[in-house]
């Protein structure tokens, strides 16, 4: 089967970096471009980090374009630098990027590619959905020409930025709601499943032995683990963003329910909550495929084997 054409919109970010490597190592995917957005750390850092990861993977040929430097409406005081480090890839010791980002805005790049291949491209968004909402607003025909959107975001049984809000949705709730109301084919891979998508200390030790990518991958995952140990008391690291990519590679990894999902865009304590209306009590039509179940071992085997294959090239 021909590889699926795909664009990754991201805010690297340690788990974003691992997700990029997973995608680049997977023959089922044809990665067309990387686009960046502000989220885990400011846009200048997410962009530099995206370029650094492409250098690490030997893919400096791929276009990378920077997008939105802030959410649509309200700029939160906090980001995720406590989790991912000041650079966003702390612990990796990766060198500065070999080149600058493309001279094109991320939203324009996605629009151009979508119109070149109508109905073909999957957009996997693993950061806040600001660029995706701007695409819907500024280039509606290109937005409609995407095959589908798979986004890492949301939580229906406990958030990570508040009791109910997950980071990517919390950072730009209005953008998420805009995408959910768009009529596009949207899949949401949230914390309900990504908190089961873990790597352990033993996995990191094994990854460290891989030629080329091993030291950087292990270094950043060990840094990422500090926050996990502090918050969850376990020596594990969640691979939120890789799970969204893994679903694009192997749909059997997730079990989904198609239902109405909406975001709390108010300014109260539930801002950024994703309300997953499985029983249809809001009366809204179904607008998202919500991930409810994950085949954890299938995911782990895919991620670990693909990272190993990448380092062998
Ligand atoms: C999401 O937030 C970010 O910190 C991660 O990169 C991931 O995309 C998890 O809530
Ligand atoms: Ca991310």
mmCIF file of C-alpha atoms and ligand atoms in Angstrom:
data_model
loop_
_atom_site.group_PDB
_atom_site.id
_atom_site.type_symbol
_atom_site.label_atom_id
_atom_site.label_comp_id
_atom_site.label_asym_id
_atom_site.label_seq_id
_atom_site.Cartn_x
_atom_site.Cartn_y
_atom_site.Cartn_z
ATOM 1 C CA UNK A 1 0.000 0.000 0.000
ATOM 2 C CA UNK A 2 1.247 3.510 -0.805
ATOM 3 C CA UNK A 3 2.394 5.430 2.263
ATOM 4 C CA UNK A 4 -0.114 7.924 3.692
ATOM 5 C CA UNK A 5 0.850 11.543 3.100
ATOM 6 C CA UNK A 6 0.978 13.331 6.423
ATOM 7 C CA UNK A 7 1.879 16.670 8.017
ATOM 8 C CA UNK A 8 2.823 16.945 11.695
ATOM 9 C CA UNK A 9 1.890 20.157 13.494
ATOM 10 C CA UNK A 10 3.725 20.178 16.825
ATOM 11 C CA UNK A 11 5.295 22.064 19.735
ATOM 12 C CA UNK A 12 8.481 20.094 20.499
ATOM 13 C CA UNK A 13 8.551 19.270 23.386
ATOM 14 C CA UNK A 14 10.080 15.955 24.373
ATOM 15 C CA UNK A 15 7.180 13.662 23.525
ATOM 16 C CA UNK A 16 6.682 15.604 20.275
ATOM 17 C CA UNK A 17 10.311 14.875 19.381
ATOM 18 C CA UNK A 18 9.806 11.146 19.958
ATOM 19 C CA UNK A 19 6.605 11.282 17.891
ATOM 20 C CA UNK A 20 8.490 12.929 15.021
ATOM 21 C CA UNK A 21 11.100 10.162 15.132
ATOM 22 C CA UNK A 22 8.368 7.504 15.149
ATOM 23 C CA UNK A 23 6.750 9.052 12.073
ATOM 24 C CA UNK A 24 10.040 9.443 10.221
ATOM 25 C CA UNK A 25 10.890 5.797 10.917
ATOM 26 C CA UNK A 26 7.566 4.447 9.629
ATOM 27 C CA UNK A 27 7.275 3.283 6.017
ATOM 28 C CA UNK A 28 3.461 3.511 6.225
ATOM 29 C CA UNK A 29 3.784 7.318 6.325
ATOM 30 C CA UNK A 30 5.065 9.876 3.866
ATOM 31 C CA UNK A 31 5.911 12.851 6.075
ATOM 32 C CA UNK A 32 5.508 15.906 3.840
ATOM 33 C CA UNK A 33 6.322 18.671 6.307
ATOM 34 C CA UNK A 34 6.595 19.658 9.948
ATOM 35 C CA UNK A 35 4.893 22.795 11.236
ATOM 36 C CA UNK A 36 5.367 24.341 14.646
ATOM 37 C CA UNK A 37 3.233 26.238 17.109
ATOM 38 C CA UNK A 38 3.753 27.855 20.514
ATOM 39 C CA UNK A 39 2.826 25.537 23.368
ATOM 40 C CA UNK A 40 5.205 23.592 25.553
ATOM 41 C CA UNK A 41 7.743 26.406 25.071
ATOM 42 C CA UNK A 42 7.722 29.596 22.954
ATOM 43 C CA UNK A 43 7.546 29.348 19.160
ATOM 44 C CA UNK A 44 11.231 30.169 18.619
ATOM 45 C CA UNK A 45 12.129 27.125 20.734
ATOM 46 C CA UNK A 46 9.555 24.729 19.270
ATOM 47 C CA UNK A 47 10.769 25.706 15.805
ATOM 48 C CA UNK A 48 14.464 25.297 16.638
ATOM 49 C CA UNK A 49 13.646 21.973 18.291
ATOM 50 C CA UNK A 50 11.741 20.702 15.274
ATOM 51 C CA UNK A 51 14.756 21.509 13.107
ATOM 52 C CA UNK A 52 17.110 19.853 15.619
ATOM 53 C CA UNK A 53 15.059 16.650 15.565
ATOM 54 C CA UNK A 54 15.022 16.593 11.757
ATOM 55 C CA UNK A 55 18.822 16.972 11.826
ATOM 56 C CA UNK A 56 19.054 14.101 14.310
ATOM 57 C CA UNK A 57 16.956 11.903 12.021
ATOM 58 C CA UNK A 58 19.002 12.875 8.963
ATOM 59 C CA UNK A 59 15.952 14.585 7.403
ATOM 60 C CA UNK A 60 17.113 18.168 6.956
ATOM 61 C CA UNK A 61 15.545 17.887 3.485
ATOM 62 C CA UNK A 62 12.010 18.112 4.907
ATOM 63 C CA UNK A 63 10.294 21.498 5.014
ATOM 64 C CA UNK A 64 9.614 22.935 8.463
ATOM 65 C CA UNK A 65 7.554 26.097 8.824
ATOM 66 C CA UNK A 66 6.815 28.104 11.959
ATOM 67 C CA UNK A 67 3.232 29.048 12.754
ATOM 68 C CA UNK A 68 1.396 30.852 15.494
ATOM 69 C CA UNK A 69 3.374 32.358 18.363
ATOM 70 C CA UNK A 70 0.372 32.589 20.711
ATOM 71 C CA UNK A 71 -3.126 31.178 21.210
ATOM 72 C CA UNK A 72 -6.123 32.780 19.468
ATOM 73 C CA UNK A 73 -7.597 34.706 22.390
ATOM 74 C CA UNK A 74 -5.847 34.470 25.730
ATOM 75 C CA UNK A 75 -2.175 33.895 26.471
ATOM 76 C CA UNK A 76 -1.734 31.684 29.545
ATOM 77 C CA UNK A 77 0.887 32.746 32.056
ATOM 78 C CA UNK A 78 2.277 29.236 32.170
ATOM 79 C CA UNK A 79 3.679 26.852 29.595
ATOM 80 C CA UNK A 80 5.258 23.389 29.944
ATOM 81 C CA UNK A 81 8.891 24.409 30.352
ATOM 82 C CA UNK A 82 8.876 22.888 33.846
ATOM 83 C CA UNK A 83 8.217 19.520 32.189
ATOM 84 C CA UNK A 84 10.234 19.820 28.974
ATOM 85 C CA UNK A 85 12.956 22.210 30.227
ATOM 86 C CA UNK A 86 13.749 25.796 29.242
ATOM 87 C CA UNK A 87 14.770 24.777 25.709
ATOM 88 C CA UNK A 88 11.864 22.349 25.353
ATOM 89 C CA UNK A 89 14.270 19.475 24.706
ATOM 90 C CA UNK A 90 16.362 19.621 27.865
ATOM 91 C CA UNK A 91 18.551 16.601 28.456
ATOM 92 C CA UNK A 92 18.995 15.896 24.729
ATOM 93 C CA UNK A 93 22.183 17.962 24.263
ATOM 94 C CA UNK A 94 21.292 18.315 20.592
ATOM 95 C CA UNK A 95 23.337 20.878 18.636
ATOM 96 C CA UNK A 96 21.835 24.064 17.228
ATOM 97 C CA UNK A 97 19.852 23.528 14.023
ATOM 98 C CA UNK A 98 21.736 23.340 10.738
ATOM 99 C CA UNK A 99 19.299 25.672 8.960
ATOM 100 C CA UNK A 100 16.488 28.166 9.432
ATOM 101 C CA UNK A 101 12.769 27.428 9.110
ATOM 102 C CA UNK A 102 11.088 27.827 5.717
ATOM 103 C CA UNK A 103 10.230 31.315 4.579
ATOM 104 C CA UNK A 104 6.505 30.541 4.675
ATOM 105 C CA UNK A 105 3.962 30.588 7.517
ATOM 106 C CA UNK A 106 2.946 27.137 8.773
ATOM 107 C CA UNK A 107 -0.705 27.774 7.931
ATOM 108 C CA UNK A 108 0.164 28.739 4.347
ATOM 109 C CA UNK A 109 2.404 25.693 3.958
ATOM 110 C CA UNK A 110 -0.334 23.311 5.145
ATOM 111 C CA UNK A 111 -2.855 25.037 2.863
ATOM 112 C CA UNK A 112 -0.585 24.790 -0.175
ATOM 113 C CA UNK A 113 0.108 21.087 0.363
ATOM 114 C CA UNK A 114 -3.552 20.281 1.088
ATOM 115 C CA UNK A 115 -4.652 21.889 -2.182
ATOM 116 C CA UNK A 116 -1.924 20.082 -4.116
ATOM 117 C CA UNK A 117 -3.251 16.716 -2.903
ATOM 118 C CA UNK A 118 -6.960 17.158 -2.141
ATOM 119 C CA UNK A 119 -8.516 14.495 0.063
ATOM 120 C CA UNK A 120 -5.197 12.772 0.687
ATOM 121 C CA UNK A 121 -3.350 14.401 3.575
ATOM 122 C CA UNK A 122 -3.722 13.476 7.234
ATOM 123 C CA UNK A 123 -2.837 16.340 9.570
ATOM 124 C CA UNK A 124 -1.580 15.037 12.918
ATOM 125 C CA UNK A 125 -1.611 17.884 15.435
ATOM 126 C CA UNK A 126 0.206 17.181 18.693
ATOM 127 C CA UNK A 127 0.362 20.699 20.089
ATOM 128 C CA UNK A 128 -2.276 23.359 20.741
ATOM 129 C CA UNK A 129 -4.661 23.632 17.762
ATOM 130 C CA UNK A 130 -3.959 27.308 16.994
ATOM 131 C CA UNK A 131 -2.480 26.707 13.524
ATOM 132 C CA UNK A 132 -5.279 24.298 12.646
ATOM 133 C CA UNK A 133 -8.003 26.766 13.670
ATOM 134 C CA UNK A 134 -6.264 29.520 11.697
ATOM 135 C CA UNK A 135 -6.124 27.210 8.679
ATOM 136 C CA UNK A 136 -9.902 26.668 8.958
ATOM 137 C CA UNK A 137 -10.473 30.421 9.153
ATOM 138 C CA UNK A 138 -7.997 31.623 6.533
ATOM 139 C CA UNK A 139 -7.988 28.785 3.998
ATOM 140 C CA UNK A 140 -11.359 27.021 4.314
ATOM 141 C CA UNK A 141 -11.033 25.204 0.980
ATOM 142 C CA UNK A 142 -7.610 23.862 1.926
ATOM 143 C CA UNK A 143 -8.865 22.900 5.381
ATOM 144 C CA UNK A 144 -11.741 20.981 3.795
ATOM 145 C CA UNK A 145 -9.263 19.344 1.399
ATOM 146 C CA UNK A 146 -7.468 17.582 4.251
ATOM 147 C CA UNK A 147 -8.335 13.920 4.525
ATOM 148 C CA UNK A 148 -8.657 14.091 8.315
ATOM 149 C CA UNK A 149 -7.208 15.553 11.489
ATOM 150 C CA UNK A 150 -5.806 13.434 14.300
ATOM 151 C CA UNK A 151 -5.092 15.548 17.375
ATOM 152 C CA UNK A 152 -3.491 14.721 20.701
ATOM 153 C CA UNK A 153 -5.688 16.548 23.163
ATOM 154 C CA UNK A 154 -8.382 16.408 25.799
ATOM 155 C CA UNK A 155 -9.266 14.323 28.833
ATOM 156 C CA UNK A 156 -12.533 12.935 30.139
ATOM 157 C CA UNK A 157 -11.287 11.473 33.403
ATOM 158 C CA UNK A 158 -8.773 13.971 34.771
ATOM 159 C CA UNK A 159 -6.568 16.634 33.235
ATOM 160 C CA UNK A 160 -2.944 17.611 33.627
ATOM 161 C CA UNK A 161 -3.300 21.407 33.790
ATOM 162 C CA UNK A 162 -6.387 21.469 35.994
ATOM 163 C CA UNK A 163 -8.630 18.745 37.344
ATOM 164 C CA UNK A 164 -10.407 18.678 33.975
ATOM 165 C CA UNK A 165 -8.147 20.264 31.328
ATOM 166 C CA UNK A 166 -5.412 18.667 29.256
ATOM 167 C CA UNK A 167 -2.487 20.906 28.226
ATOM 168 C CA UNK A 168 -3.028 21.239 24.440
ATOM 169 C CA UNK A 169 -6.714 22.087 24.848
ATOM 170 C CA UNK A 170 -6.094 24.235 27.941
ATOM 171 C CA UNK A 171 -3.473 26.295 26.056
ATOM 172 C CA UNK A 172 -5.922 27.223 23.267
ATOM 173 C CA UNK A 173 -9.501 26.142 24.072
ATOM 174 C CA UNK A 174 -11.044 28.463 21.475
ATOM 175 C CA UNK A 175 -8.909 26.930 18.718
ATOM 176 C CA UNK A 176 -9.926 23.421 19.778
ATOM 177 C CA UNK A 177 -13.602 24.330 19.800
ATOM 178 C CA UNK A 178 -13.220 25.969 16.380
ATOM 179 C CA UNK A 179 -11.768 22.731 14.981
ATOM 180 C CA UNK A 180 -14.450 20.607 16.659
ATOM 181 C CA UNK A 181 -17.173 22.764 15.077
ATOM 182 C CA UNK A 182 -15.544 22.659 11.639
ATOM 183 C CA UNK A 183 -17.192 19.563 10.196
ATOM 184 C CA UNK A 184 -13.782 18.012 9.403
ATOM 185 C CA UNK A 185 -13.106 14.403 10.313
ATOM 186 C CA UNK A 186 -11.503 14.876 13.746
ATOM 187 C CA UNK A 187 -10.003 12.210 16.007
ATOM 188 C CA UNK A 188 -9.015 13.186 19.550
ATOM 189 C CA UNK A 189 -6.359 11.132 21.322
ATOM 190 C CA UNK A 190 -6.507 12.357 24.896
ATOM 191 C CA UNK A 191 -5.089 11.591 28.305
ATOM 192 C CA UNK A 192 -7.655 8.803 28.860
ATOM 193 C CA UNK A 193 -5.490 6.679 26.564
ATOM 194 C CA UNK A 194 -2.116 8.465 26.452
ATOM 195 C CA UNK A 195 -1.594 7.950 30.187
ATOM 196 C CA UNK A 196 -1.402 4.250 29.404
ATOM 197 C CA UNK A 197 1.166 4.792 26.627
ATOM 198 C CA UNK A 198 4.279 4.615 28.760
ATOM 199 C CA UNK A 199 7.978 3.977 28.509
ATOM 200 C CA UNK A 200 9.874 2.755 31.566
ATOM 201 C CA UNK A 201 13.412 3.250 32.894
ATOM 202 C CA UNK A 202 14.343 -0.113 31.380
ATOM 203 C CA UNK A 203 13.047 1.022 27.972
ATOM 204 C CA UNK A 204 15.144 4.180 28.215
ATOM 205 C CA UNK A 205 18.252 2.175 29.073
ATOM 206 C CA UNK A 206 17.693 0.046 25.974
ATOM 207 C CA UNK A 207 17.037 3.095 23.784
ATOM 208 C CA UNK A 208 20.274 4.671 25.024
ATOM 209 C CA UNK A 209 22.242 1.879 23.311
ATOM 210 C CA UNK A 210 20.884 2.728 19.856
ATOM 211 C CA UNK A 211 23.462 4.190 17.508
ATOM 212 C CA UNK A 212 22.982 7.810 16.370
ATOM 213 C CA UNK A 213 19.746 8.685 18.168
ATOM 214 C CA UNK A 214 20.295 6.758 21.435
ATOM 215 C CA UNK A 215 22.047 9.307 23.664
ATOM 216 C CA UNK A 216 19.777 12.207 22.690
ATOM 217 C CA UNK A 217 16.588 10.158 23.029
ATOM 218 C CA UNK A 218 17.600 8.705 26.404
ATOM 219 C CA UNK A 219 18.813 12.093 27.678
ATOM 220 C CA UNK A 220 15.574 13.883 26.921
ATOM 221 C CA UNK A 221 13.391 11.052 28.221
ATOM 222 C CA UNK A 222 15.315 11.014 31.513
ATOM 223 C CA UNK A 223 14.755 14.763 31.848
ATOM 224 C CA UNK A 224 11.036 14.259 31.053
ATOM 225 C CA UNK A 225 10.840 11.536 33.700
ATOM 226 C CA UNK A 226 11.675 13.972 36.525
ATOM 227 C CA UNK A 227 8.257 15.604 36.327
ATOM 228 C CA UNK A 228 6.503 12.253 35.965
ATOM 229 C CA UNK A 229 8.172 10.963 39.128
ATOM 230 C CA UNK A 230 7.286 14.160 40.994
ATOM 231 C CA UNK A 231 3.631 14.096 39.893
ATOM 232 C CA UNK A 232 2.788 10.434 39.590
ATOM 233 C CA UNK A 233 5.375 8.782 41.840
ATOM 234 C CA UNK A 234 6.440 6.305 39.158
ATOM 235 C CA UNK A 235 9.524 5.952 36.962
ATOM 236 C CA UNK A 236 7.595 6.191 33.704
ATOM 237 C CA UNK A 237 7.211 8.681 30.869
ATOM 238 C CA UNK A 238 3.974 9.204 28.973
ATOM 239 C CA UNK A 239 4.256 9.145 25.183
ATOM 240 C CA UNK A 240 1.202 11.296 24.531
ATOM 241 C CA UNK A 241 2.145 12.511 21.082
ATOM 242 C CA UNK A 242 3.556 9.233 19.779
ATOM 243 C CA UNK A 243 0.217 7.561 20.459
ATOM 244 C CA UNK A 244 -1.516 9.954 18.033
ATOM 245 C CA UNK A 245 1.103 9.139 15.378
ATOM 246 C CA UNK A 246 0.856 5.433 16.160
ATOM 247 C CA UNK A 247 -2.874 5.555 15.447
ATOM 248 C CA UNK A 248 -2.136 6.969 11.979
ATOM 249 C CA UNK A 249 0.258 4.057 11.389
ATOM 250 C CA UNK A 250 -1.871 1.287 12.914
ATOM 251 C CA UNK A 251 -5.565 2.068 13.557
ATOM 252 C CA UNK A 252 -6.001 -1.110 15.622
ATOM 253 C CA UNK A 253 -3.985 0.513 18.423
ATOM 254 C CA UNK A 254 -6.984 2.589 19.544
ATOM 255 C CA UNK A 255 -10.670 1.950 20.179
ATOM 256 C CA UNK A 256 -12.822 4.994 19.392
ATOM 257 C CA UNK A 257 -16.333 6.224 20.030
ATOM 258 C CA UNK A 258 -17.944 8.739 17.659
ATOM 259 C CA UNK A 259 -19.803 11.349 19.689
ATOM 260 C CA UNK A 260 -20.278 15.018 20.457
ATOM 261 C CA UNK A 261 -17.320 16.699 22.146
ATOM 262 C CA UNK A 262 -17.164 20.325 23.182
ATOM 263 C CA UNK A 263 -14.700 22.473 25.034
ATOM 264 C CA UNK A 264 -15.321 24.743 27.992
ATOM 265 C CA UNK A 265 -14.104 28.119 26.696
ATOM 266 C CA UNK A 266 -15.289 30.022 29.761
ATOM 267 C CA UNK A 267 -12.889 31.700 32.145
ATOM 268 C CA UNK A 268 -13.816 29.629 35.200
ATOM 269 C CA UNK A 269 -11.998 26.706 36.766
ATOM 270 C CA UNK A 270 -13.110 24.281 34.028
ATOM 271 C CA UNK A 271 -11.573 26.347 31.174
ATOM 272 C CA UNK A 272 -10.147 23.910 28.627
ATOM 273 C CA UNK A 273 -12.189 20.905 29.790
ATOM 274 C CA UNK A 274 -13.327 18.540 27.025
ATOM 275 C CA UNK A 275 -16.929 17.476 27.587
ATOM 276 C CA UNK A 276 -17.354 14.082 25.943
ATOM 277 C CA UNK A 277 -21.092 13.597 25.517
ATOM 278 C CA UNK A 278 -21.279 9.824 25.145
ATOM 279 C CA UNK A 279 -24.978 9.753 26.135
ATOM 280 C CA UNK A 280 -25.997 12.594 23.812
ATOM 281 C CA UNK A 281 -27.487 14.697 26.608
ATOM 282 C CA UNK A 282 -26.381 18.004 25.008
ATOM 283 C CA UNK A 283 -28.241 17.113 21.826
ATOM 284 C CA UNK A 284 -25.265 18.141 19.649
ATOM 285 C CA UNK A 285 -24.357 16.042 16.630
ATOM 286 C CA UNK A 286 -21.341 13.753 16.715
ATOM 287 C CA UNK A 287 -18.219 15.687 15.737
ATOM 288 C CA UNK A 288 -15.225 13.673 16.956
ATOM 289 C CA UNK A 289 -13.812 10.187 17.181
ATOM 290 C CA UNK A 290 -12.834 10.018 20.850
ATOM 291 C CA UNK A 291 -10.163 7.505 21.873
ATOM 292 C CA UNK A 292 -11.367 5.303 24.729
ATOM 293 C CA UNK A 293 -9.217 2.179 24.590
ATOM 294 C CA UNK A 294 -5.592 1.489 23.734
ATOM 295 C CA UNK A 295 -3.687 -1.695 22.990
ATOM 296 C CA UNK A 296 -0.705 -0.738 25.122
ATOM 297 C CA UNK A 297 1.609 -3.588 24.163
ATOM 298 C CA UNK A 298 0.926 -3.104 20.455
ATOM 299 C CA UNK A 299 1.803 0.580 20.834
ATOM 300 C CA UNK A 300 4.982 -0.047 22.818
ATOM 301 C CA UNK A 301 6.202 -2.684 20.381
ATOM 302 C CA UNK A 302 5.602 -0.346 17.452
ATOM 303 C CA UNK A 303 7.336 2.628 19.048
ATOM 304 C CA UNK A 304 10.382 0.728 20.303
ATOM 305 C CA UNK A 305 10.925 -1.228 17.104
ATOM 306 C CA UNK A 306 10.565 1.839 14.896
ATOM 307 C CA UNK A 307 13.016 3.890 16.957
ATOM 308 C CA UNK A 308 15.492 1.003 16.679
ATOM 309 C CA UNK A 309 14.992 0.828 12.906
ATOM 310 C CA UNK A 310 15.569 4.564 12.516
ATOM 311 C CA UNK A 311 18.940 4.403 14.196
ATOM 312 C CA UNK A 312 19.989 1.570 11.856
ATOM 313 C CA UNK A 313 19.579 3.584 8.646
HETATM 314 C C1 LIG B 1 0.406 17.229 25.679
HETATM 315 O O1 LIG B 1 0.947 18.401 26.281
HETATM 316 C C2 LIG B 1 2.287 18.548 25.975
HETATM 317 O O2 LIG B 1 3.039 18.869 27.098
HETATM 318 C C3 LIG B 1 2.749 17.262 25.337
HETATM 319 O O3 LIG B 1 3.718 17.520 24.338
HETATM 320 C C4 LIG B 1 1.491 16.679 24.765
HETATM 321 O O4 LIG B 1 1.268 17.118 23.435
HETATM 322 C C5 LIG B 1 -0.018 16.282 26.780
HETATM 323 O O5 LIG B 1 -0.981 16.887 27.577
HETATM 324 CA CA1 LIG B 2 3.012 18.235 22.162
#
